[in-house]
PDB file of C-alpha atoms in Angstrom:
ATOM      1  CA  UNK A   7      -1.752  11.861  -4.777  1.00 57.00           C
ATOM      2  CA  UNK A   8      -1.648   8.614  -6.870  1.00 60.00           C
ATOM      3  CA  UNK A   9       0.852   6.116  -5.554  1.00 88.00           C
ATOM      4  CA  UNK A  10       3.512   4.055  -7.416  1.00 94.00           C
ATOM      5  CA  UNK A  11       5.005   0.609  -6.427  1.00 95.00           C
ATOM      6  CA  UNK A  12       8.491  -0.253  -7.135  1.00 96.00           C
ATOM      7  CA  UNK A  13      10.950  -3.260  -6.031  1.00 97.00           C
ATOM      8  CA  UNK A  14      13.196  -2.043  -3.267  1.00 96.00           C
ATOM      9  CA  UNK A  15      16.322  -3.148  -4.980  1.00 97.00           C
ATOM     10  CA  UNK A  16      17.700  -4.596  -8.209  1.00 98.00           C
ATOM     11  CA  UNK A  17      20.860  -5.929  -9.361  1.00 97.00           C
ATOM     12  CA  UNK A  18      22.465  -5.847 -13.030  1.00 96.00           C
ATOM     13  CA  UNK A  19      25.653  -6.747 -14.497  1.00 96.00           C
ATOM     14  CA  UNK A  20      27.681  -4.173 -16.315  1.00 97.00           C
ATOM     15  CA  UNK A  21      27.130  -3.504 -19.795  1.00 96.00           C
ATOM     16  CA  UNK A  22      23.742  -5.541 -19.781  1.00 96.00           C
ATOM     17  CA  UNK A  23      20.171  -3.934 -20.084  1.00 96.00           C
ATOM     18  CA  UNK A  24      18.066  -3.225 -17.160  1.00 97.00           C
ATOM     19  CA  UNK A  25      14.452  -3.091 -16.745  1.00 98.00           C
ATOM     20  CA  UNK A  26      13.260  -1.163 -13.807  1.00 98.00           C
ATOM     21  CA  UNK A  27       9.571  -1.981 -13.237  1.00 98.00           C
ATOM     22  CA  UNK A  28       6.873   0.715 -11.494  1.00 97.00           C
ATOM     23  CA  UNK A  29       3.184  -0.137 -10.833  1.00 96.00           C
ATOM     24  CA  UNK A  30       0.878   2.776 -10.826  1.00 95.00           C
ATOM     25  CA  UNK A  31      -2.819   0.937 -10.714  1.00 94.00           C
ATOM     26  CA  UNK A  32      -4.522   4.242  -9.753  1.00 92.00           C
ATOM     27  CA  UNK A  33      -3.101   6.384 -12.255  1.00 94.00           C
ATOM     28  CA  UNK A  34      -5.525   9.126 -13.780  1.00 92.00           C
ATOM     29  CA  UNK A  35      -5.885  10.211 -17.242  1.00 91.00           C
ATOM     30  CA  UNK A  36      -3.941  13.468 -16.751  1.00 91.00           C
ATOM     31  CA  UNK A  37      -1.105  12.060 -14.796  1.00 93.00           C
ATOM     32  CA  UNK A  38       2.421  11.898 -16.580  1.00 94.00           C
ATOM     33  CA  UNK A  39       4.772   9.049 -15.405  1.00 96.00           C
ATOM     34  CA  UNK A  40       8.203  10.587 -14.536  1.00 96.00           C
ATOM     35  CA  UNK A  41      11.440   8.824 -13.488  1.00 97.00           C
ATOM     36  CA  UNK A  42      14.200  10.379 -11.391  1.00 97.00           C
ATOM     37  CA  UNK A  43      17.365   8.929 -10.231  1.00 97.00           C
ATOM     38  CA  UNK A  44      19.486   9.762  -7.129  1.00 96.00           C
ATOM     39  CA  UNK A  45      23.257   9.158  -7.199  1.00 94.00           C
ATOM     40  CA  UNK A  46      24.917   8.787  -3.650  1.00 90.00           C
ATOM     41  CA  UNK A  47      25.112  12.003  -1.753  1.00 88.00           C
ATOM     42  CA  UNK A  48      23.253  14.161  -4.568  1.00 91.00           C
ATOM     43  CA  UNK A  49      19.909  15.384  -5.007  1.00 94.00           C
ATOM     44  CA  UNK A  50      17.309  13.308  -7.439  1.00 95.00           C
ATOM     45  CA  UNK A  51      17.849  14.050 -11.195  1.00 96.00           C
ATOM     46  CA  UNK A  52      15.327  14.014 -13.901  1.00 95.00           C
ATOM     47  CA  UNK A  53      15.466  11.093 -16.352  1.00 97.00           C
ATOM     48  CA  UNK A  54      12.461  10.676 -18.520  1.00 96.00           C
ATOM     49  CA  UNK A  55       8.910  11.140 -18.533  1.00 95.00           C
ATOM     50  CA  UNK A  56       5.860  10.003 -20.775  1.00 95.00           C
ATOM     51  CA  UNK A  57       2.137   9.937 -21.098  1.00 95.00           C
ATOM     52  CA  UNK A  58       1.002   7.068 -23.152  1.00 95.00           C
ATOM     53  CA  UNK A  59       3.547   6.570 -25.989  1.00 93.00           C
ATOM     54  CA  UNK A  60       6.941   4.827 -25.267  1.00 94.00           C
ATOM     55  CA  UNK A  61       9.823   7.564 -24.913  1.00 95.00           C
ATOM     56  CA  UNK A  62      13.345   7.405 -25.642  1.00 95.00           C
ATOM     57  CA  UNK A  63      16.079   9.954 -24.753  1.00 93.00           C
ATOM     58  CA  UNK A  64      20.094  10.042 -24.277  1.00 91.00           C
ATOM     59  CA  UNK A  65      19.660   8.618 -20.895  1.00 90.00           C
ATOM     60  CA  UNK A  66      17.161   5.877 -20.987  1.00 96.00           C
ATOM     61  CA  UNK A  67      13.768   4.541 -22.628  1.00 97.00           C
ATOM     62  CA  UNK A  68      10.411   4.361 -20.953  1.00 98.00           C
ATOM     63  CA  UNK A  69       7.979   1.886 -22.017  1.00 98.00           C
ATOM     64  CA  UNK A  70       4.213   2.398 -20.837  1.00 97.00           C
ATOM     65  CA  UNK A  71       1.677  -0.314 -20.755  1.00 97.00           C
ATOM     66  CA  UNK A  72      -1.418  -0.014 -22.869  1.00 96.00           C
ATOM     67  CA  UNK A  73      -3.695   0.461 -19.809  1.00 96.00           C
ATOM     68  CA  UNK A  74      -1.099   2.769 -18.197  1.00 96.00           C
ATOM     69  CA  UNK A  75      -1.031   0.848 -14.870  1.00 96.00           C
ATOM     70  CA  UNK A  76       2.433   0.026 -15.113  1.00 97.00           C
ATOM     71  CA  UNK A  77       5.766   1.297 -16.818  1.00 97.00           C
ATOM     72  CA  UNK A  78       9.388   0.005 -17.259  1.00 98.00           C
ATOM     73  CA  UNK A  79      12.470   2.411 -17.090  1.00 98.00           C
ATOM     74  CA  UNK A  80      14.973   0.562 -19.743  1.00 98.00           C
ATOM     75  CA  UNK A  81      18.746   1.304 -19.363  1.00 97.00           C
ATOM     76  CA  UNK A  82      20.149  -0.206 -22.462  1.00 95.00           C
ATOM     77  CA  UNK A  83      23.668  -0.855 -21.449  1.00 95.00           C
ATOM     78  CA  UNK A  84      24.181  -0.389 -17.553  1.00 96.00           C
ATOM     79  CA  UNK A  85      27.326   1.380 -16.412  1.00 96.00           C
ATOM     80  CA  UNK A  86      28.852   1.543 -13.250  1.00 96.00           C
ATOM     81  CA  UNK A  87      27.784   5.431 -12.958  1.00 95.00           C
ATOM     82  CA  UNK A  88      24.155   3.874 -13.154  1.00 96.00           C
ATOM     83  CA  UNK A  89      24.130   2.711  -9.532  1.00 97.00           C
ATOM     84  CA  UNK A  90      21.550   4.813  -8.020  1.00 97.00           C
ATOM     85  CA  UNK A  91      17.905   5.003  -6.664  1.00 97.00           C
ATOM     86  CA  UNK A  92      15.317   5.271  -9.181  1.00 98.00           C
ATOM     87  CA  UNK A  93      12.054   6.922  -8.466  1.00 97.00           C
ATOM     88  CA  UNK A  94       8.882   6.389 -10.440  1.00 97.00           C
ATOM     89  CA  UNK A  95       6.566   9.413  -9.686  1.00 95.00           C
ATOM     90  CA  UNK A  96       3.265  10.480 -11.102  1.00 94.00           C
ATOM     91  CA  UNK A  97       2.538  14.244 -11.837  1.00 90.00           C
ATOM     92  CA  UNK A  98      -0.177  15.825 -13.773  1.00 86.00           C
ATOM     93  CA  UNK A  99       0.011  19.417 -15.309  1.00 76.00           C
ATOM     94  CA  UNK A 100       0.263  22.226 -12.852  1.00 82.00           C
ATOM     95  CA  UNK A 101       2.029  22.327  -9.633  1.00 88.00           C
ATOM     96  CA  UNK A 102       0.899  19.892  -6.744  1.00 86.00           C
ATOM     97  CA  UNK A 103       2.104  17.760  -3.975  1.00 87.00           C
ATOM     98  CA  UNK A 104       4.297  14.829  -5.240  1.00 88.00           C
ATOM     99  CA  UNK A 105       5.165  11.958  -3.333  1.00 86.00           C
ATOM    100  CA  UNK A 106       8.518  10.289  -4.379  1.00 88.00           C
ATOM    101  CA  UNK A 107       8.238   7.006  -2.102  1.00 83.00           C
ATOM    102  CA  UNK A 108      11.549   4.780  -1.425  1.00 88.00           C
ATOM    103  CA  UNK A 109      12.288   3.773  -5.098  1.00 95.00           C
ATOM    104  CA  UNK A 110      14.603   1.111  -6.345  1.00 97.00           C
ATOM    105  CA  UNK A 111      18.186   0.706  -5.433  1.00 97.00           C
ATOM    106  CA  UNK A 112      20.000  -0.404  -8.596  1.00 98.00           C
ATOM    107  CA  UNK A 113      23.241  -2.023  -7.957  1.00 97.00           C
ATOM    108  CA  UNK A 114      25.640  -2.661 -11.090  1.00 97.00           C
ATOM    109  CA  UNK A 115      27.968  -5.477 -10.840  1.00 97.00           C
ATOM    110  CA  UNK A 116      31.418  -5.182 -12.599  1.00 95.00           C
TER     111      UNK A 116
ATOM    112  CA  UNK B  17      21.254  30.763 -11.648  1.00 52.00           C
ATOM    113  CA  UNK B  18      22.098  27.708 -13.475  1.00 77.00           C
ATOM    114  CA  UNK B  19      21.012  25.458 -10.860  1.00 93.00           C
ATOM    115  CA  UNK B  20      19.348  25.102  -7.315  1.00 97.00           C
ATOM    116  CA  UNK B  21      21.483  26.370  -4.591  1.00 97.00           C
ATOM    117  CA  UNK B  22      21.055  25.231  -0.964  1.00 97.00           C
ATOM    118  CA  UNK B  23      22.798  26.583   2.055  1.00 97.00           C
ATOM    119  CA  UNK B  24      24.398  25.671   4.279  1.00 98.00           C
ATOM    120  CA  UNK B  25      25.602  22.160   2.844  1.00 96.00           C
ATOM    121  CA  UNK B  26      26.116  20.699   6.138  1.00 97.00           C
ATOM    122  CA  UNK B  27      24.675  22.239   9.499  1.00 98.00           C
ATOM    123  CA  UNK B  28      25.341  20.546  12.954  1.00 98.00           C
ATOM    124  CA  UNK B  29      23.142  22.144  15.773  1.00 98.00           C
ATOM    125  CA  UNK B  30      22.452  21.220  19.037  1.00 98.00           C
ATOM    126  CA  UNK B  31      19.156  20.146  20.504  1.00 98.00           C
ATOM    127  CA  UNK B  32      16.639  22.659  21.066  1.00 98.00           C
ATOM    128  CA  UNK B  33      18.250  25.444  18.989  1.00 98.00           C
ATOM    129  CA  UNK B  34      16.523  26.990  15.761  1.00 98.00           C
ATOM    130  CA  UNK B  35      18.036  26.553  12.206  1.00 98.00           C
ATOM    131  CA  UNK B  36      17.332  28.049   9.170  1.00 98.00           C
ATOM    132  CA  UNK B  37      17.853  26.382   5.873  1.00 98.00           C
ATOM    133  CA  UNK B  38      18.138  28.372   2.555  1.00 98.00           C
ATOM    134  CA  UNK B  39      17.095  27.335  -1.205  1.00 98.00           C
ATOM    135  CA  UNK B  40      17.909  29.487  -4.016  1.00 97.00           C
ATOM    136  CA  UNK B  41      15.754  28.195  -6.958  1.00 97.00           C
ATOM    137  CA  UNK B  42      16.370  28.660 -10.535  1.00 96.00           C
ATOM    138  CA  UNK B  43      15.791  32.304 -11.679  1.00 94.00           C
ATOM    139  CA  UNK B  44      12.069  32.371 -12.757  1.00 92.00           C
ATOM    140  CA  UNK B  45      10.920  29.170 -11.688  1.00 94.00           C
ATOM    141  CA  UNK B  46       7.459  29.530 -10.395  1.00 94.00           C
ATOM    142  CA  UNK B  47       7.169  26.472  -7.893  1.00 95.00           C
ATOM    143  CA  UNK B  48       9.602  25.393  -5.282  1.00 96.00           C
ATOM    144  CA  UNK B  49       9.334  22.199  -3.088  1.00 96.00           C
ATOM    145  CA  UNK B  50      11.083  21.170   0.128  1.00 97.00           C
ATOM    146  CA  UNK B  51      11.586  17.550   0.894  1.00 96.00           C
ATOM    147  CA  UNK B  52      13.214  15.523   3.624  1.00 97.00           C
ATOM    148  CA  UNK B  53      15.399  12.343   3.404  1.00 96.00           C
ATOM    149  CA  UNK B  54      16.263  10.576   6.445  1.00 93.00           C
ATOM    150  CA  UNK B  55      19.193   8.038   6.210  1.00 89.00           C
ATOM    151  CA  UNK B  56      18.547   5.080   3.802  1.00 84.00           C
ATOM    152  CA  UNK B  57      15.005   6.395   3.079  1.00 88.00           C
ATOM    153  CA  UNK B  58      12.916   7.984   0.478  1.00 89.00           C
ATOM    154  CA  UNK B  59      11.958  11.502   0.096  1.00 93.00           C
ATOM    155  CA  UNK B  60       9.401  13.014   2.418  1.00 93.00           C
ATOM    156  CA  UNK B  61       7.252  16.020   1.078  1.00 94.00           C
ATOM    157  CA  UNK B  62       7.315  18.850   3.480  1.00 96.00           C
ATOM    158  CA  UNK B  63       5.891  21.829   1.531  1.00 96.00           C
ATOM    159  CA  UNK B  64       5.570  23.440  -1.752  1.00 95.00           C
ATOM    160  CA  UNK B  65       5.286  27.218  -2.965  1.00 96.00           C
ATOM    161  CA  UNK B  66       3.505  28.561  -6.159  1.00 95.00           C
ATOM    162  CA  UNK B  67       4.873  31.862  -6.245  1.00 93.00           C
ATOM    163  CA  UNK B  68       4.935  33.182  -2.634  1.00 94.00           C
ATOM    164  CA  UNK B  69       1.990  30.886  -1.496  1.00 95.00           C
ATOM    165  CA  UNK B  70       2.115  27.636  -0.088  1.00 94.00           C
ATOM    166  CA  UNK B  71      -1.112  25.743  -1.332  1.00 92.00           C
ATOM    167  CA  UNK B  72      -0.187  22.489   0.411  1.00 89.00           C
ATOM    168  CA  UNK B  73       1.741  22.445   4.002  1.00 89.00           C
ATOM    169  CA  UNK B  74       0.215  18.849   4.714  1.00 89.00           C
ATOM    170  CA  UNK B  75       3.981  17.398   4.918  1.00 93.00           C
ATOM    171  CA  UNK B  76       5.647  19.726   7.556  1.00 96.00           C
ATOM    172  CA  UNK B  77       5.759  17.259  10.746  1.00 95.00           C
ATOM    173  CA  UNK B  78       5.098  19.682  13.502  1.00 95.00           C
ATOM    174  CA  UNK B  79       4.331  23.159  14.382  1.00 96.00           C
ATOM    175  CA  UNK B  80       8.042  23.859  14.910  1.00 98.00           C
ATOM    176  CA  UNK B  81       8.563  23.733  11.293  1.00 98.00           C
ATOM    177  CA  UNK B  82       7.815  26.797   8.987  1.00 97.00           C
ATOM    178  CA  UNK B  83       8.786  27.704   5.577  1.00 98.00           C
ATOM    179  CA  UNK B  84       8.467  31.049   3.626  1.00 97.00           C
ATOM    180  CA  UNK B  85       9.457  32.354   0.109  1.00 97.00           C
ATOM    181  CA  UNK B  86       9.786  35.957  -0.671  1.00 92.00           C
ATOM    182  CA  UNK B  87       9.876  37.709  -4.001  1.00 92.00           C
ATOM    183  CA  UNK B  88       9.008  34.611  -5.877  1.00 89.00           C
ATOM    184  CA  UNK B  89      12.570  33.401  -5.425  1.00 94.00           C
ATOM    185  CA  UNK B  90      14.344  32.393  -2.224  1.00 97.00           C
ATOM    186  CA  UNK B  91      12.932  30.223   0.309  1.00 98.00           C
ATOM    187  CA  UNK B  92      13.658  29.771   3.875  1.00 98.00           C
ATOM    188  CA  UNK B  93      12.724  26.431   5.884  1.00 98.00           C
ATOM    189  CA  UNK B  94      12.791  27.161   9.665  1.00 98.00           C
ATOM    190  CA  UNK B  95      13.144  24.477  12.401  1.00 98.00           C
ATOM    191  CA  UNK B  96      12.443  25.758  15.693  1.00 98.00           C
ATOM    192  CA  UNK B  97      13.550  23.909  18.925  1.00 98.00           C
ATOM    193  CA  UNK B  98      15.399  21.173  16.788  1.00 98.00           C
ATOM    194  CA  UNK B  99      15.226  17.461  18.145  1.00 98.00           C
ATOM    195  CA  UNK B 100      17.227  14.689  17.137  1.00 97.00           C
ATOM    196  CA  UNK B 101      14.800  13.124  14.868  1.00 96.00           C
ATOM    197  CA  UNK B 102      14.836  16.106  12.718  1.00 98.00           C
ATOM    198  CA  UNK B 103      18.308  14.943  11.611  1.00 97.00           C
ATOM    199  CA  UNK B 104      17.839  14.462   7.972  1.00 98.00           C
ATOM    200  CA  UNK B 105      18.924  16.078   4.379  1.00 97.00           C
ATOM    201  CA  UNK B 106      16.833  18.513   3.517  1.00 98.00           C
ATOM    202  CA  UNK B 107      16.328  18.855  -0.229  1.00 98.00           C
ATOM    203  CA  UNK B 108      14.931  21.880  -2.391  1.00 98.00           C
ATOM    204  CA  UNK B 109      13.619  21.574  -5.886  1.00 97.00           C
ATOM    205  CA  UNK B 110      12.162  24.152  -8.372  1.00 96.00           C
ATOM    206  CA  UNK B 111      10.053  23.863 -11.583  1.00 94.00           C
ATOM    207  CA  UNK B 112       8.167  25.852 -13.943  1.00 91.00           C
ATOM    208  CA  UNK B 113       5.885  25.534 -16.935  1.00 88.00           C
ATOM    209  CA  UNK B 114       7.660  24.246 -20.039  1.00 86.00           C
ATOM    210  CA  UNK B 115      10.372  22.383 -17.987  1.00 87.00           C
ATOM    211  CA  UNK B 116      10.595  18.579 -18.056  1.00 86.00           C
ATOM    212  CA  UNK B 117      10.911  17.954 -14.258  1.00 91.00           C
ATOM    213  CA  UNK B 118      11.988  19.199 -10.915  1.00 94.00           C
ATOM    214  CA  UNK B 119      15.675  20.405 -10.441  1.00 96.00           C
ATOM    215  CA  UNK B 120      16.945  19.681  -7.004  1.00 97.00           C
ATOM    216  CA  UNK B 121      19.513  20.955  -5.219  1.00 96.00           C
ATOM    217  CA  UNK B 122      22.389  18.922  -3.267  1.00 95.00           C
ATOM    218  CA  UNK B 123      20.677  19.381  -0.186  1.00 97.00           C
ATOM    219  CA  UNK B 124      21.269  20.325   3.617  1.00 98.00           C
ATOM    220  CA  UNK B 125      22.591  17.548   5.742  1.00 97.00           C
ATOM    221  CA  UNK B 126      21.297  18.527   9.148  1.00 98.00           C
ATOM    222  CA  UNK B 127      22.788  16.878  12.288  1.00 98.00           C
ATOM    223  CA  UNK B 128      21.106  17.469  15.494  1.00 98.00           C
ATOM    224  CA  UNK B 129      23.267  16.743  18.412  1.00 97.00           C
TER     225      UNK B 129
END
């Protein structure tokens, strides 16, 4: 399965935008880019996903590079509740083994 | 059910004992996944089921680990002769066609003493 690379940790000030990067240089044409976040003592939860075009939902925005070898999860206004580990994964259609990696631990500073 | 349910939420067991961890996926979800997360680490894939079949068991750490799924619903992860290195949070997730992504349970925290 294709791999993703993320920074181990990032910091953001509260109420400022946060850009969380992810590299996936070996992405295949059928792979969707998914983002999950894991709050302390909870299982991961789905945030957003996309294939080629940028995507927006109530939680975040996803910006996908034109060559699809990288993507950025954008939290428009970080809150303390956004402090979590954010995982970027690749998933094609159907069911298969999916590797989550170690993600980016986001710290939000009041 | 409304979400993925895992039981027990916490389990403390003595080294060498067998344990069973249970996962109740969202009703009707075709696929079910097991992951393991050691303290401060990422998620380690263990196994997934499509229906009752397990196409990929490659993540099971040793032959002490086994899993089954019955009726396309409940799954049980069994660890025999537990070791201290088995201590971790075991997470279960389910998904089906038409859903955006995996729905995870809150996990079972296993401590082997």
